[in-house]
Tab-separated table of C-alpha atoms in Angstrom:
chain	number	residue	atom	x	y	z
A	22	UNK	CA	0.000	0.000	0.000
A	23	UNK	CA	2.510	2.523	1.196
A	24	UNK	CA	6.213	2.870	2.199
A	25	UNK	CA	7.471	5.631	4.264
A	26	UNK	CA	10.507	6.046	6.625
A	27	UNK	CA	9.721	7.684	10.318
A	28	UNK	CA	10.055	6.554	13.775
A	29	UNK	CA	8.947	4.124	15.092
A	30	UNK	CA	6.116	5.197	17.380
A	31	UNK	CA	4.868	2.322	19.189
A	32	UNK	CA	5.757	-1.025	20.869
A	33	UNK	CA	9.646	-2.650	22.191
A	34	UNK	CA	11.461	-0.136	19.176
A	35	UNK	CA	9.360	3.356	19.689
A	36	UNK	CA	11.796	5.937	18.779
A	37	UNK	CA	13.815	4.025	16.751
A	38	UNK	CA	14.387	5.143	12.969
A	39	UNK	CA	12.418	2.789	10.736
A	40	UNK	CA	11.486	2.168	7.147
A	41	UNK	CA	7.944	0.899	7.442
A	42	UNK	CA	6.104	-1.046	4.600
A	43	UNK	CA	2.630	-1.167	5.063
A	44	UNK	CA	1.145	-4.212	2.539
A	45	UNK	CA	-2.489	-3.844	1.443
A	46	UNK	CA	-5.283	-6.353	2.149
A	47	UNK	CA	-6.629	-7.061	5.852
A	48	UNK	CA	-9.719	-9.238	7.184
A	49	UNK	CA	-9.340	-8.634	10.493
A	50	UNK	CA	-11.729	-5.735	10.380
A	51	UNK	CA	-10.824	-3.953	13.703
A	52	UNK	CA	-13.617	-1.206	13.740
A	53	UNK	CA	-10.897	1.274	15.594
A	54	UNK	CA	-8.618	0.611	12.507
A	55	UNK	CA	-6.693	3.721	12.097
A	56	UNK	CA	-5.918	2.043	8.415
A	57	UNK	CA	-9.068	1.115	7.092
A	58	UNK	CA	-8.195	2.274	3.843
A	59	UNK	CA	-5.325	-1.004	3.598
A	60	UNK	CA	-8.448	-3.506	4.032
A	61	UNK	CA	-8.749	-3.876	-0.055
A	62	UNK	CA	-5.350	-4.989	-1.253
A	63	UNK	CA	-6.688	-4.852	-4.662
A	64	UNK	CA	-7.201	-1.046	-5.064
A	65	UNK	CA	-3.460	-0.661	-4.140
A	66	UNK	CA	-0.385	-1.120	-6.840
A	67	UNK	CA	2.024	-4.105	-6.710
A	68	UNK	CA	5.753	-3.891	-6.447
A	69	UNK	CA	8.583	-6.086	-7.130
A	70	UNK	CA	10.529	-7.430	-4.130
A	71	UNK	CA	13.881	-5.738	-5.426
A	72	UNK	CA	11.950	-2.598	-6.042
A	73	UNK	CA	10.934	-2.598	-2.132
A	74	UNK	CA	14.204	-3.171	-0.740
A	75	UNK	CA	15.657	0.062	-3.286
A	76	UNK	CA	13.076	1.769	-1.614
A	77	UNK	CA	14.275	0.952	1.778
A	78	UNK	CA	18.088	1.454	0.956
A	79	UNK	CA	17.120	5.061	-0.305
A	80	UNK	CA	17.211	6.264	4.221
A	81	UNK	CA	20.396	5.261	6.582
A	82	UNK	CA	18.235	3.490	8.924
A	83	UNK	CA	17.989	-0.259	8.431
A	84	UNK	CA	15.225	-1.217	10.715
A	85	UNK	CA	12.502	-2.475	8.171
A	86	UNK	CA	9.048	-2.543	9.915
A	87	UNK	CA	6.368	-4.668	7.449
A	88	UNK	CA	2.876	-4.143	8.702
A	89	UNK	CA	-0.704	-3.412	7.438
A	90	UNK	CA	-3.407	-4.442	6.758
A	91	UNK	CA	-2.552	-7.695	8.083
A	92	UNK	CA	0.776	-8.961	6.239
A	93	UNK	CA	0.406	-12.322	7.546
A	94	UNK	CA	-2.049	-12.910	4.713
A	95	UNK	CA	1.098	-13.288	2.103
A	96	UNK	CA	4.214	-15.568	2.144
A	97	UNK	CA	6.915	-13.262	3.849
A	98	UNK	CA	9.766	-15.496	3.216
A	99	UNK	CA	11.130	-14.199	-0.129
A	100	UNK	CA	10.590	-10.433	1.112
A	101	UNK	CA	12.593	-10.720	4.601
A	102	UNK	CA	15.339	-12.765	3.029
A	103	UNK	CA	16.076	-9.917	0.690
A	104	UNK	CA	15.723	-7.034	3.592
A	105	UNK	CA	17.915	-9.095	5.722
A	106	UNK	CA	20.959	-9.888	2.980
A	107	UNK	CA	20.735	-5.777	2.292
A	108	UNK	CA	21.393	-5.722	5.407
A	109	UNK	CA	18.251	-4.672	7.267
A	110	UNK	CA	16.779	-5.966	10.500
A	111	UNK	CA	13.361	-7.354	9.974
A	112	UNK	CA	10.439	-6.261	12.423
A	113	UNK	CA	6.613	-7.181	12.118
A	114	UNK	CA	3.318	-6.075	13.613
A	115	UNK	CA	0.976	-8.727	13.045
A	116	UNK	CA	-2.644	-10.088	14.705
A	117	UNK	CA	-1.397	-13.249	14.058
A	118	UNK	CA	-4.174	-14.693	12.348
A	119	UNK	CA	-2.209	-16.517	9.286
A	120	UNK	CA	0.711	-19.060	9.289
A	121	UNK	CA	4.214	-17.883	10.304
A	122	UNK	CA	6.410	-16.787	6.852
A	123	UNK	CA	9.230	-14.647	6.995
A	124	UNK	CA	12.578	-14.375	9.110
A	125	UNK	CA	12.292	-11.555	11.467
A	126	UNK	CA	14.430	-10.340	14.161
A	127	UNK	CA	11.396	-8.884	15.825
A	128	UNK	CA	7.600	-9.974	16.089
A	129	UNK	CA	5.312	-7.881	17.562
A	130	UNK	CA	2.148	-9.431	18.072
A	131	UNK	CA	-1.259	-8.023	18.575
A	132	UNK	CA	-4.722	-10.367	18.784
A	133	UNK	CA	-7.800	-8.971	17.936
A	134	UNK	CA	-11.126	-10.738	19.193
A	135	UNK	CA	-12.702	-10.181	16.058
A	136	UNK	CA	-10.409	-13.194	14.810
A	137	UNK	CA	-8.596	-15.991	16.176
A	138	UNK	CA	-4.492	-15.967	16.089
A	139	UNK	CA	-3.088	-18.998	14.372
A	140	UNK	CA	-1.285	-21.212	17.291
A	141	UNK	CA	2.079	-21.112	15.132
A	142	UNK	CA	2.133	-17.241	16.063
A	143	UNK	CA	2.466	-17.633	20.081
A	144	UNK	CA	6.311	-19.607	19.991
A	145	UNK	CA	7.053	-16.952	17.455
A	146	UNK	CA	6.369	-13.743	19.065
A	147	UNK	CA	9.018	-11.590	20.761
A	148	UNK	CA	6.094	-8.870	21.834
A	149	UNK	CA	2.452	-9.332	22.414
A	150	UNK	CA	1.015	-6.150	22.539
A	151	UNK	CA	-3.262	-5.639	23.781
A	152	UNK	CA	-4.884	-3.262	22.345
A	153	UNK	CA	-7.334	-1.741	25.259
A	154	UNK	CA	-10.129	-0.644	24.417
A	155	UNK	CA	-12.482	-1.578	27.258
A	156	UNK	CA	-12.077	-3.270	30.496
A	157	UNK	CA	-13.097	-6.845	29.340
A	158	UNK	CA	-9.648	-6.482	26.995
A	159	UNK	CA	-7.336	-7.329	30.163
A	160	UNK	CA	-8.513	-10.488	30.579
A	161	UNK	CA	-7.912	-10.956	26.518
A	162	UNK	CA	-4.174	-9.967	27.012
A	163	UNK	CA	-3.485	-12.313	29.923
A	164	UNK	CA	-5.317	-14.886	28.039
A	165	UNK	CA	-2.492	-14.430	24.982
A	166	UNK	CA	0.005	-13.957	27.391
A	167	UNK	CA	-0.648	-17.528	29.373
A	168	UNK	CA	0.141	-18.578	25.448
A	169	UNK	CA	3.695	-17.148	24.372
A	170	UNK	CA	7.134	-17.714	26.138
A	171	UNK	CA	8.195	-16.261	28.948
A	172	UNK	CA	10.725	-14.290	27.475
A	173	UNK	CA	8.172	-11.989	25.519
A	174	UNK	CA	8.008	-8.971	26.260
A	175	UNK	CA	3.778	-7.832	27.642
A	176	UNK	CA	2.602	-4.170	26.320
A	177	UNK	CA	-0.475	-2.877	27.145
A	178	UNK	CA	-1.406	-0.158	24.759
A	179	UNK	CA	-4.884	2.082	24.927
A	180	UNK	CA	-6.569	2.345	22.125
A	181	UNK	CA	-5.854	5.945	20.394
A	182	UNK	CA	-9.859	7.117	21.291
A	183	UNK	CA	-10.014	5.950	24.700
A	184	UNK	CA	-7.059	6.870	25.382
A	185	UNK	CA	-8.369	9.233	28.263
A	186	UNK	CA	-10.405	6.856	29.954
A	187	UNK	CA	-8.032	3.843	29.680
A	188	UNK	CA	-4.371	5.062	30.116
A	189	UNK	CA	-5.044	5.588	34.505
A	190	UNK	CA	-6.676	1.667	34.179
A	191	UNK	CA	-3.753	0.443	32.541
A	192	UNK	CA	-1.252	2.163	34.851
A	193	UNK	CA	-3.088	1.090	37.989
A	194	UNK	CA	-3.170	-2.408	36.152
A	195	UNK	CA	0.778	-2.923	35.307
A	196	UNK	CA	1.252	-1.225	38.575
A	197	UNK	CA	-0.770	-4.510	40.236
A	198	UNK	CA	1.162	-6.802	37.267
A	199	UNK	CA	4.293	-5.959	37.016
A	200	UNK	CA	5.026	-8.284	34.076
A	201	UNK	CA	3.255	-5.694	32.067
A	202	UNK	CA	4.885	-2.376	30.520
A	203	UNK	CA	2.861	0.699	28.734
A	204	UNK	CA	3.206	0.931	25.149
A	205	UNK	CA	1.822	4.291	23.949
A	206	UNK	CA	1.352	5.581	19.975
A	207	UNK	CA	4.109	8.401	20.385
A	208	UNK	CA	4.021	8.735	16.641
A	209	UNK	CA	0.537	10.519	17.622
A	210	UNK	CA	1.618	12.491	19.752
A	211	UNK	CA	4.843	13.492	17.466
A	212	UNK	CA	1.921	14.137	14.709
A	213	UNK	CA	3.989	11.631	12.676
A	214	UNK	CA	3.310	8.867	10.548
C-alpha cells in the first residue's frame, strides 16, 4: 500500500528510525482501525521485491518494519530474506491470524477478538502487545500472554480514542502486574506517521 521512513512510534522499538512497509489487504476488520483504507489490497499497486528493498536502501536506517493491513495474509519469506541480505533488520506487527512466513528479528504481536491468532504465532512472538479498548480487553491480554514464552516482552497499549479513559486503568493495572509495561502511539503524539 505505502512505504514511508519515520520513527517508530509504538511497541519494544518506539523511537527508533524505521522504514515501514505497510502491505495492502486485511480481514481482520478492527472497527478502531486507524488504516481502514489497507483492508482492499486490490485497489493498491504491486511492487517487485527488489523494487521494495531500493526503496528501503534510499534512508540510513535499516530497521525495516512490514505491517498493514494484516501482512500475515502473504508468504513473507522471499521479502525478509532480501531485507535481511541488504542488510536490514526485519520487524513485524501482526494479529497473528495466518501461518508464520518470513525471518524476522522482531515480532510484535497483537490479537484482535474479532479473529482468532493462528497457534504457530504464540512460539514466534518476541512482543504481544493488547490493544485496550475496554475493560473486558485485560482479561484478553493475559489470556495471549498464558500462550507465548516467557521471554516476551507484555505491552499494554490504549486504544488511540479511549485513550483518556483507559491510560489511569492500565497504569493502575501494570502497577498490580508488574510483568506488564505501557506501550503508547508516540508517533501521535509526534503528529507523525
Amino acid at each position: 500500500m505505502e512505504a514511508f521512513y519515520t520513527l517508530q512510534g509504538e511497541g519494544q522499538h518506539s523511537g527508533r528510525a524505521a522504514y515501514f512497509i505497510r502491505l495492502g489487504g486485511c480481514d481482520v476488520g478492527c472497527h478502531w482501525c486507524d488504516v481502514k483504507e489497507s483492508w482492499d489490497a486490490s485497489i493498491h499497486p504491486k511492487f517487485d521485491i527488489d523494487a521494495i528493498v531500493a526503496g528501503a536502501l534510499q534512508y540510513p536506517g535499516r530497521l525495516a518494519v512490514i505491517t498493514g493491513g494484516e501482512p500475515l495474509m502473504y508468504n513473507l519469506d522471499e521479502l525478509t530474506a532480501a531485507l535481511q541480505q541488504a542488510g536490514f533488520k526485519t520487524n513485524i506487527e501482526t494479529s497473528g491470524v495466518y501461518p508464520f512466513t518470513g525471518r524476522w528479528d522482531w515480532v510484535c504481536f497483537s490479537p484482535k477478538k474479532f479473529k482468532t491468532p493462528h497457534p504457530d504465532i504464540y512460539n514466534n512472538a518476541h512482543e504481544l502487545k493488547a490493544i485496550i479498548y475496554n475493560k473486558s480487553d485485560f482479561d484478553f491480554a493475559e489470556e495471549h500472554a498464558a500462550k507465548v514464552s516467557a521471554d516476551c516482552t507484555l505491552l499494554l497499549q490504549p486504544e488511540w480514542s479511549k485513550q483518556e479513559l483507559m491510560l489511569p486503568l492500565i497504569i493502575e493495572y501494570i502497577k498490580d502486574n508488574p510483568k506488564w509495561k505501557m506501550s503508547l502511539q508516540t508517533h501521535k503524539f509526534m503528529n507523525i506517521p
